[in-house]
XYZ file of C-alpha atoms in Angstrom:
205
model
C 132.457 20.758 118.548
C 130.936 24.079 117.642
C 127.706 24.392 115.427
C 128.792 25.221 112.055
C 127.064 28.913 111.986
C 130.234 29.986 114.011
C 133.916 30.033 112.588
C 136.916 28.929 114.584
C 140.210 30.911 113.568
C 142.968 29.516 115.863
C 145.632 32.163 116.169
C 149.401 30.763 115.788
C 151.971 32.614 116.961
C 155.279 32.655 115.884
C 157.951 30.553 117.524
C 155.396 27.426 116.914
C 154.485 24.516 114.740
C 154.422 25.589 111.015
C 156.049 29.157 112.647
C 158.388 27.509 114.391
C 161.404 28.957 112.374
C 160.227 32.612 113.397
C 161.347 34.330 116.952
C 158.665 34.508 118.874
C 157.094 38.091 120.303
C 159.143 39.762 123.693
C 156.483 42.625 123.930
C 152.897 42.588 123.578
C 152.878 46.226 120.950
C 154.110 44.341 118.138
C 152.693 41.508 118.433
C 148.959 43.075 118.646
C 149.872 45.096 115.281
C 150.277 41.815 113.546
C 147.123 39.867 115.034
C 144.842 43.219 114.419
C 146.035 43.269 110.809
C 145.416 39.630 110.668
C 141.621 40.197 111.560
C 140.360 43.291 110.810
C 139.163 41.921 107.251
C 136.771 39.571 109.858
C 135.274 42.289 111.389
C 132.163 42.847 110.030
C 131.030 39.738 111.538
C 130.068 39.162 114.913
C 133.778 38.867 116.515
C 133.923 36.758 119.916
C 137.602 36.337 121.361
C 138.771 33.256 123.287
C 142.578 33.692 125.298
C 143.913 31.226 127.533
C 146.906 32.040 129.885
C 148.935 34.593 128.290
C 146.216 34.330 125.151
C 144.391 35.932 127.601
C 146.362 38.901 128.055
C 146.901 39.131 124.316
C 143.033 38.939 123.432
C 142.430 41.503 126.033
C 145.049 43.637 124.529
C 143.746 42.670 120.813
C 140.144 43.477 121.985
C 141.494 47.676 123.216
C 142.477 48.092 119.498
C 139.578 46.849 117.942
C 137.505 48.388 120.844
C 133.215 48.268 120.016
C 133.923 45.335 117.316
C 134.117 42.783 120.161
C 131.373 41.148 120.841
C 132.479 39.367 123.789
C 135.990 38.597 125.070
C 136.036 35.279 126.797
C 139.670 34.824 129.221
C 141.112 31.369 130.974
C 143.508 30.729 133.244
C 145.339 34.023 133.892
C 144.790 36.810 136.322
C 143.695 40.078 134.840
C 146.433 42.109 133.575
C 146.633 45.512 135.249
C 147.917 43.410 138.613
C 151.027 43.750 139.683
C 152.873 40.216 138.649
C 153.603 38.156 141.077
C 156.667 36.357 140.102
C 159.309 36.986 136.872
C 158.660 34.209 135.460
C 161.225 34.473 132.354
C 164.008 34.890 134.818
C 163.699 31.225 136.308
C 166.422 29.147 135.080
C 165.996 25.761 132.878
C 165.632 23.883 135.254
C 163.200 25.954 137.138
C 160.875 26.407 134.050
C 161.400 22.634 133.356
C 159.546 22.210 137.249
C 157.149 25.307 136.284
C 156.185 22.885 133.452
C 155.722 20.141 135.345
C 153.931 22.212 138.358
C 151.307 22.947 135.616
C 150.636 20.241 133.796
C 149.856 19.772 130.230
C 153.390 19.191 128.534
C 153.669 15.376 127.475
C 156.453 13.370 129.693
C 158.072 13.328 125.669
C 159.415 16.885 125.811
C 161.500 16.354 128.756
C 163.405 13.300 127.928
C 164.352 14.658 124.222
C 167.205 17.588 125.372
C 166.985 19.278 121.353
C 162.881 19.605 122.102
C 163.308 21.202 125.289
C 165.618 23.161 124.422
C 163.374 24.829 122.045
C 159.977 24.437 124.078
C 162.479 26.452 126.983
C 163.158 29.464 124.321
C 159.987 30.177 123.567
C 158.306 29.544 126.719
C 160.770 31.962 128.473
C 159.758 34.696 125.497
C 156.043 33.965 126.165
C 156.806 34.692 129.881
C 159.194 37.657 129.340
C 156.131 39.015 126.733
C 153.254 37.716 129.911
C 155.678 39.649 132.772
C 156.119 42.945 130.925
C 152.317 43.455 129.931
C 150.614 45.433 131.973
C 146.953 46.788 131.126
C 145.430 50.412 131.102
C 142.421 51.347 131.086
C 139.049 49.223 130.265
C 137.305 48.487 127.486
C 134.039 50.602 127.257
C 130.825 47.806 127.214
C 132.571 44.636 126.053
C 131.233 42.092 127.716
C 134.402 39.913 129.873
C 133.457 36.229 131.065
C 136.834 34.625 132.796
C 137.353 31.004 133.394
C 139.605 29.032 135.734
C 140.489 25.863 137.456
C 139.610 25.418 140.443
C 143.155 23.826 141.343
C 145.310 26.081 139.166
C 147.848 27.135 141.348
C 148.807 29.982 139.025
C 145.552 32.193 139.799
C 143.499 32.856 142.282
C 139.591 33.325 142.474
C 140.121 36.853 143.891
C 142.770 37.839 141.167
C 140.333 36.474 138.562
C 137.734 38.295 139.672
C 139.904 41.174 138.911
C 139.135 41.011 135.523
C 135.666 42.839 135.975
C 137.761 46.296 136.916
C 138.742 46.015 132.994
C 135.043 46.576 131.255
C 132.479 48.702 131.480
C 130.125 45.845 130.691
C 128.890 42.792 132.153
C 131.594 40.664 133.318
C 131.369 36.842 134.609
C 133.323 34.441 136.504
C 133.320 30.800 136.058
C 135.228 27.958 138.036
C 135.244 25.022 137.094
C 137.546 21.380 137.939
C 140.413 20.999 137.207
C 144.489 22.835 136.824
C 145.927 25.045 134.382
C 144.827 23.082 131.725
C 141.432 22.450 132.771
C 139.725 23.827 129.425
C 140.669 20.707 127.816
C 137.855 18.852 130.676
C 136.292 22.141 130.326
C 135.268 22.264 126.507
C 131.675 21.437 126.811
C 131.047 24.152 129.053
C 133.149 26.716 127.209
C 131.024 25.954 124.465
C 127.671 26.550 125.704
C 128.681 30.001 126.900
C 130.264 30.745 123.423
C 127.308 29.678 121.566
C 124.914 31.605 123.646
C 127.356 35.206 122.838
C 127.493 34.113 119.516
C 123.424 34.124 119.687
C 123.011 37.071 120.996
C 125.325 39.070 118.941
C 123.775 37.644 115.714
C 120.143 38.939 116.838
C-alpha cells in the first residue's frame, strides 16, 4: 500500500515462520548485533524505522546503534522504554499468557484450540516478554525525529506513558491516537502510511 519509491524490509525474528526452528532472542544486545548487521549495507538510503509493541523497543534500540542514519523512527503500541515496567510479563503462567492473549486481541480463536500450536506460540511469546521486561533504555537519540502511535483502547499503554517517548530524542517527537486495541495498526494502516510517506519525502529532499 506504499508508493513504490519506498522499500518495505519486514524484519523476522527468529523463533517465527520460516525461523521458526531457531530460539528466539532473551536480551535485546544480541539481538540488535544481528538486525544492525542485517542493515547497515541499506544505509546509504534514506532509513525510516517502523516497531510495534516490543518492535518498538527493538527499533528504538536498533536506531542508538545506527544513531544520525535514522531518518525517522516511527513506534506503536508500547510505552517508551526507559519506564519502569509495570508488570513481568514472562513470569505469568500458561494460562495467564493464554488470557494476556486473549485480553489483547489479535491471535486467531485457531491457536488456542490446537494444544502443539500453543505450545509453541507460549515459548516464544514468553521469550519476547522476558527480552520486552529486561530492556530498559539510556540515554536519547541526538535529533531523530520519534512519532508514537497507539490505540485508543489498548489497555497495555497509556497516553501519558506514550507520551514518554519524547524524553528519548532530541528532535521533534509526535503522538498519535487513533481507534482501536493493541492491534489497532491493522485499522490504522492508512494513516500510518500518510505519515511514513511524508518522512520518506522529506528525507529524500
Amino acid at each position: 500500500m506504499l508508493p513504490d519509491w519506498i522499500d518495505v524490509c519486514p524484519v523476522q525474528l527468529p523463533g517465527r515462520s520460516g525461523r521458526m526452528a531457531e530460539p528466539a532472542y532473551l536480551s535485546m544486545g544480541p539481538l540488535v548485533e544481528e538486525f544492525t548487521a542485517a542493515i547497515l549495507p541499506y544505509c546509504d538510503l534514506p532509513l525510516l524505522l517502523f516497531g510495534h509493541s516490543m518492535g518498538a523497543a527493538i527499533a528504538f534500540a536498533v536506531a542508538q546503534r545506527l544513531e544520525g542514519k535514522v531518518a525517522h523512527l516511527f513506534v506503536a503500541g508500547r510505552c517508551a522504554p526507559h519506564l519502569q515496567a509495570l508488570a513481568a510479563l514472562h513470569r505469568l503462567s500458561d494460562a495467564e499468557l493464554q488470557a494476556y492473549m486473549r485480553r489483547l486481541g489479535g491471535t486467531p480463536d485457531i491457536v488456542f484450540s490446537e494444544p502443539e500450536l500453543m505450545a509453541h506460540v507460549i515459548e516464544v511469546l514468553r521469550a519476547d516478554l522476558a527480552l520486552n521486561d529486561s530492556y530498559h533504555a539510556k540515554g536519547q537519540l541526538a535529533a531523530t525525529p520519534i512519532t508514537a502511535f497507539c490505540g485508543t483502547d489498548d489497555t497495555e499503554v497509556s497516553e501519558e506513558r506514550l507520551a514518554a517517548w519524547s524524553d528519548l530524542t532530541g528532535g521533534p517527537f509526535k503522538k498519535v491516537m487513533l481507534p482501536g486495541n493493541h492491534f489497532f495498526h491493522f485499522d490504522a494502516a492508512p494513516v500510518l502510511h500518510r505519515h511514513i510517506i511524508a518522512s520518506g519525502e522529506r528525507a529524500s529532499e
